[in-house]
Tab-separated table of C-alpha atoms and ligand atoms in Angstrom:
chain	number	residue	atom	x	y	z
T	1	MET	CA	-9.735	-76.654	-6.511
T	2	SER	CA	-8.780	-79.041	-9.230
T	3	ARG	CA	-9.054	-77.211	-12.413
T	4	ARG	CA	-8.370	-78.633	-15.718
T	5	LEU	CA	-7.386	-76.008	-18.443
T	6	ILE	CA	-5.287	-76.037	-22.067
T	7	ILE	CA	-2.600	-73.194	-21.533
T	8	GLY	CA	-0.623	-71.202	-24.868
T	9	VAL	CA	1.971	-68.883	-24.330
T	10	THR	CA	2.701	-66.639	-27.000
T	11	GLY	CA	5.551	-64.242	-28.484
T	12	ALA	CA	5.082	-61.504	-27.303
T	13	SER	CA	7.279	-59.498	-25.361
T	14	GLY	CA	7.160	-60.537	-21.269
T	15	ALA	CA	8.059	-64.442	-21.243
T	16	GLU	CA	8.680	-63.670	-18.193
T	17	TYR	CA	5.395	-64.043	-17.154
T	18	ALA	CA	4.728	-67.352	-19.158
T	19	LEU	CA	7.349	-69.027	-16.837
T	20	ARG	CA	6.655	-67.477	-14.011
T	21	PHE	CA	3.066	-68.050	-14.711
T	22	LEU	CA	3.323	-72.559	-14.790
T	23	TRP	CA	5.606	-71.994	-11.079
T	24	ARG	CA	3.145	-70.411	-9.472
T	25	LEU	CA	0.504	-73.146	-11.108
T	26	SER	CA	3.099	-75.946	-10.365
T	27	SER	CA	1.183	-75.215	-6.848
T	28	LEU	CA	-2.407	-75.538	-7.400
T	29	PRO	CA	-5.072	-78.397	-8.523
T	30	GLY	CA	-5.161	-79.772	-11.621
T	31	GLU	CA	-3.499	-80.736	-15.055
T	32	SER	CA	-2.965	-78.875	-18.316
T	33	ASP	CA	-2.111	-79.445	-21.796
T	34	LEU	CA	1.066	-76.424	-22.779
T	35	ILE	CA	0.804	-75.206	-25.823
T	36	PHE	CA	3.885	-73.369	-27.437
T	37	SER	CA	4.524	-71.178	-30.183
T	38	PRO	CA	8.040	-71.250	-31.800
T	39	ASN	CA	7.978	-67.629	-31.780
T	40	PHE	CA	7.781	-67.209	-27.918
T	41	PHE	CA	11.204	-69.595	-27.775
T	42	LYS	CA	12.914	-65.891	-30.405
T	43	VAL	CA	11.704	-63.430	-27.310
T	44	LEU	CA	12.757	-65.662	-24.748
T	45	SER	CA	16.489	-65.796	-26.387
T	46	ALA	CA	16.002	-61.602	-26.810
T	47	GLU	CA	14.411	-60.602	-23.069
T	48	ALA	CA	16.716	-63.089	-20.911
T	49	GLY	CA	18.802	-64.736	-23.394
T	50	ILE	CA	17.587	-68.059	-22.740
T	51	GLU	CA	18.125	-69.834	-26.347
T	52	ALA	CA	15.666	-73.412	-26.049
T	53	ASN	CA	15.232	-74.029	-29.427
T	54	THR	CA	13.477	-77.277	-28.969
T	55	ALA	CA	10.131	-77.127	-26.251
T	56	THR	CA	9.921	-79.850	-23.758
T	57	LEU	CA	8.473	-80.358	-20.462
T	58	GLU	CA	11.862	-80.644	-19.605
T	59	THR	CA	13.763	-78.198	-20.974
T	60	ILE	CA	10.816	-75.385	-19.684
T	61	PHE	CA	10.471	-76.901	-15.877
T	62	ASN	CA	14.382	-76.969	-16.126
T	63	LEU	CA	14.222	-73.290	-16.610
T	64	ILE	CA	12.189	-72.397	-14.132
T	65	GLN	CA	13.449	-74.284	-11.277
T	66	GLU	CA	16.355	-71.840	-11.942
T	67	ARG	CA	14.806	-68.990	-11.851
T	68	TYR	CA	12.505	-69.641	-8.623
T	69	GLY	CA	13.107	-72.772	-7.514
T	70	ALA	CA	11.726	-76.474	-7.637
T	71	PRO	CA	8.364	-76.772	-8.624
T	72	GLU	CA	5.295	-78.053	-6.922
T	73	LYS	CA	3.953	-80.938	-8.220
T	74	LYS	CA	0.643	-79.894	-7.719
T	75	HIS	CA	-0.495	-79.717	-11.195
T	76	HIS	CA	0.406	-82.599	-14.051
T	77	PHE	CA	1.253	-80.194	-17.474
T	78	SER	CA	1.762	-81.711	-21.193
T	79	LEU	CA	3.099	-80.342	-23.788
T	80	CYS	CA	0.984	-80.155	-27.065
T	81	ASP	CA	2.983	-79.209	-30.817
T	82	TYR	CA	2.204	-76.387	-31.514
T	83	ARG	CA	1.401	-77.134	-35.360
T	84	ASP	CA	-0.639	-80.515	-34.041
T	85	ILE	CA	-4.130	-79.015	-35.068
T	86	GLY	CA	-5.780	-82.648	-34.587
T	87	SER	CA	-3.982	-82.474	-30.640
T	88	ARG	CA	-7.036	-83.120	-27.838
T	89	ALA	CA	-7.324	-79.714	-27.267
T	90	ALA	CA	-8.354	-78.939	-30.621
T	91	SER	CA	-11.685	-80.572	-29.923
T	92	GLY	CA	-14.594	-79.594	-28.329
T	93	SER	CA	-15.439	-82.742	-27.336
T	94	ALA	CA	-12.990	-82.311	-24.390
T	95	ARG	CA	-13.531	-81.857	-21.453
T	96	TYR	CA	-11.748	-78.534	-19.647
T	97	ASP	CA	-13.134	-76.032	-17.521
T	98	ALA	CA	-10.703	-73.090	-19.020
T	99	MET	CA	-8.229	-71.205	-21.665
T	100	ALA	CA	-5.910	-68.328	-21.144
T	101	VAL	CA	-2.771	-67.050	-23.422
T	102	ILE	CA	-0.729	-65.814	-21.440
T	103	PRO	CA	1.611	-63.538	-23.139
T	104	CYS	CA	-0.745	-63.204	-25.947
T	105	SER	CA	0.737	-61.027	-29.251
T	106	MET	CA	-1.068	-59.199	-31.454
T	107	LYS	CA	-1.067	-61.282	-34.109
T	108	THR	CA	-2.636	-64.043	-32.317
T	109	ALA	CA	-5.455	-61.715	-30.601
T	110	ALA	CA	-6.384	-61.338	-33.922
T	111	ALA	CA	-6.413	-64.110	-35.106
T	112	ILE	CA	-8.803	-65.976	-32.061
T	113	ALA	CA	-10.720	-62.690	-33.382
T	114	HIS	CA	-11.542	-63.347	-36.927
T	115	GLY	CA	-11.854	-66.859	-36.647
T	116	LEU	CA	-8.807	-68.191	-37.891
T	117	SER	CA	-7.453	-70.643	-36.442
T	118	SER	CA	-3.887	-71.584	-38.219
T	119	ASN	CA	-2.481	-73.476	-35.790
T	120	LEU	CA	-3.775	-75.221	-32.372
T	121	ILE	CA	-3.266	-71.844	-29.522
T	122	GLU	CA	-5.444	-70.292	-32.094
T	123	ARG	CA	-8.099	-72.931	-32.814
T	124	ALA	CA	-8.717	-74.226	-29.254
T	125	ALA	CA	-8.689	-70.518	-28.422
T	126	ASP	CA	-11.286	-70.663	-30.880
T	127	VAL	CA	-13.189	-73.711	-29.864
T	128	SER	CA	-12.912	-72.210	-26.371
T	129	LEU	CA	-15.526	-69.312	-27.731
T	130	LYS	CA	-17.621	-71.517	-29.433
T	131	GLU	CA	-17.664	-74.029	-26.411
T	132	LYS	CA	-18.474	-71.019	-24.165
T	133	ARG	CA	-15.904	-71.879	-22.315
T	134	PRO	CA	-13.949	-69.691	-19.851
T	135	LEU	CA	-11.024	-68.082	-22.434
T	136	VAL	CA	-8.081	-65.358	-20.414
T	137	LEU	CA	-6.454	-63.360	-22.955
T	138	CYS	CA	-2.880	-61.949	-21.972
T	139	PRO	CA	-2.399	-59.081	-24.640
T	140	ARG	CA	1.175	-56.892	-24.626
T	141	GLU	CA	1.990	-54.856	-26.640
T	142	THR	CA	1.899	-50.451	-26.799
T	143	PRO	CA	0.496	-48.023	-28.311
T	144	LEU	CA	-3.077	-49.799	-29.126
T	145	SER	CA	-3.824	-49.405	-32.933
T	146	SER	CA	-7.423	-49.091	-34.352
T	147	ILE	CA	-7.053	-53.040	-34.977
T	148	HIS	CA	-6.394	-53.785	-32.240
T	149	LEU	CA	-8.577	-52.159	-30.938
T	150	LYS	CA	-11.187	-53.015	-31.909
T	151	ASN	CA	-10.153	-57.471	-32.291
T	152	LEU	CA	-9.810	-56.819	-28.595
T	153	LEU	CA	-13.561	-55.321	-28.338
T	154	THR	CA	-14.389	-58.190	-31.173
T	155	LEU	CA	-12.770	-60.942	-29.135
T	156	SER	CA	-13.950	-59.656	-25.618
T	157	GLU	CA	-17.870	-59.805	-27.231
T	158	ALA	CA	-17.537	-62.834	-28.462
T	159	GLY	CA	-17.317	-63.715	-24.461
T	160	ALA	CA	-13.251	-63.368	-23.840
T	161	THR	CA	-11.719	-61.886	-20.817
T	162	VAL	CA	-9.037	-59.477	-22.073
T	163	MET	CA	-6.873	-59.035	-19.049
T	164	PRO	CA	-3.465	-57.149	-20.692
T	165	LEU	CA	-0.209	-57.464	-19.447
T	166	MET	CA	-0.966	-53.814	-16.611
T	167	PRO	CA	-0.189	-54.585	-13.530
T	168	GLY	CA	-1.301	-52.447	-11.005
T	169	TYR	CA	1.138	-51.246	-8.267
T	170	TYR	CA	-0.738	-51.026	-5.188
T	171	HIS	CA	-0.027	-53.870	-3.777
T	172	ARG	CA	3.459	-51.737	-2.923
T	173	PRO	CA	5.681	-54.191	-5.679
T	174	GLN	CA	9.409	-54.519	-4.318
T	175	GLN	CA	11.226	-56.809	-7.419
T	176	LEU	CA	10.138	-58.113	-10.455
T	177	SER	CA	8.233	-60.479	-9.806
T	178	ASP	CA	5.960	-58.830	-7.796
T	179	LEU	CA	4.281	-57.528	-10.825
T	180	TYR	CA	4.578	-60.603	-12.600
T	181	ASP	CA	1.815	-62.199	-9.083
T	182	PHE	CA	0.020	-59.212	-10.016
T	183	MET	CA	-0.915	-60.056	-12.779
T	184	ILE	CA	-0.242	-63.729	-12.884
T	185	ASP	CA	-3.016	-64.222	-9.613
T	186	ARG	CA	-5.871	-62.503	-11.756
T	187	VAL	CA	-5.401	-64.793	-14.486
T	188	LEU	CA	-5.240	-67.550	-11.620
T	189	THR	CA	-8.617	-65.955	-10.102
T	190	HIS	CA	-10.216	-65.976	-13.815
T	191	LEU	CA	-10.126	-69.232	-14.663
T	192	GLY	CA	-11.330	-70.979	-11.547
T	193	PHE	CA	-9.021	-70.993	-9.118
T	194	THR	CA	-9.789	-69.686	-4.390
T	195	GLU	CA	-6.344	-69.709	-4.231
T	196	ARG	CA	-4.104	-66.159	-3.848
T	197	PHE	CA	-0.188	-65.273	-4.196
T	198	ILE	CA	-1.769	-61.165	-3.539
T	199	LYS	CA	-3.131	-60.529	-1.200
T	200	PRO	CA	-6.494	-58.163	-1.888
T	201	TRP	CA	-7.434	-54.756	-2.317
T	202	GLN	CA	-7.950	-54.079	1.308
T	203	PRO	CA	-8.078	-49.438	1.266
G	1	LIG	C1	11.725	-59.681	-29.190
G	1	LIG	C2	10.661	-59.770	-30.055
G	1	LIG	C3	9.108	-58.856	-28.448
G	1	LIG	C4	7.765	-58.869	-29.052
G	1	LIG	N1	7.468	-58.522	-28.786
G	1	LIG	C5	5.637	-57.867	-28.936
G	1	LIG	C6	4.476	-58.085	-27.893
G	1	LIG	O1	4.525	-57.427	-26.902
G	1	LIG	N2	3.503	-57.222	-28.889
G	1	LIG	C7	3.044	-58.231	-29.562
G	1	LIG	O2	2.083	-58.301	-30.198
G	1	LIG	N3	3.790	-58.999	-30.465
G	1	LIG	C8	5.065	-58.651	-30.333
G	1	LIG	N4	6.265	-58.897	-30.680
G	1	LIG	C9	5.876	-59.887	-32.579
G	1	LIG	C10	5.610	-60.848	-32.745
G	1	LIG	O3	6.518	-62.548	-31.986
G	1	LIG	C11	5.566	-61.477	-33.795
G	1	LIG	O4	4.323	-60.957	-34.253
G	1	LIG	C12	4.424	-63.082	-34.227
G	1	LIG	O5	4.209	-63.403	-35.599
G	1	LIG	C13	3.724	-63.537	-33.158
G	1	LIG	O6	3.160	-64.552	-33.694
G	1	LIG	P1	2.269	-65.701	-32.261
G	1	LIG	O7	1.336	-65.178	-31.730
G	1	LIG	O8	2.001	-67.314	-33.167
G	1	LIG	O9	3.612	-65.972	-31.099
G	1	LIG	C14	7.975	-59.684	-30.853
G	1	LIG	C15	8.752	-59.702	-31.562
G	1	LIG	C16	10.251	-60.487	-31.035
G	1	LIG	C17	11.184	-60.577	-31.406
């Protein structure tokens, strides 16, 4: 099924999750508005030694291609400016099926939980909650303080699906990408796709 999505990418650890997620999404029908926090590029540099200070679709998809091969072109991506709170993703009147934030920092989780909306990721998530659209948040932090836990509970009670980047191991991962795919498969399912990249568990 074709989906119209908003995808936020923040500066939590696990930058590779975002790249692999976009590679998988490119093989699925639909379109997405992409919003990158500048902190994502800082983390990408720390974790993968990749310097990509200018967020353009070309630089991002070149990175993805280098790592995972040519992305399929079934999904259309548009890049939005993180600071542009006038973008269509900031409006409740624009039609979207769902939003995901992967990875989601504790700072962004806190901001969404408290309705701060100080950038486009936070505003689009705030709008998703008020419009009762599915919002999938993939936090990454450990250990979690009481503040983090309370914020995540607030988000869950407000209607968000909180999916920490905690892959399972019962699919017997052989390489890192198998762990990424475990989470990505679950997130895509929650965004409404029926295609599966990981075989569902069968006892
Ligand atoms: C290398 C690196 C790793 C980080 N890992 C995490 C993390 O796992 N979880 C988290 O909540 N913040 C992490 N941070 C901190 C966030 O980047 C920071 O809180 C930032 O303000 C998040 O802003 P954003 O959500 O707007 O991207 C990390 C920062 C760096 C530089």
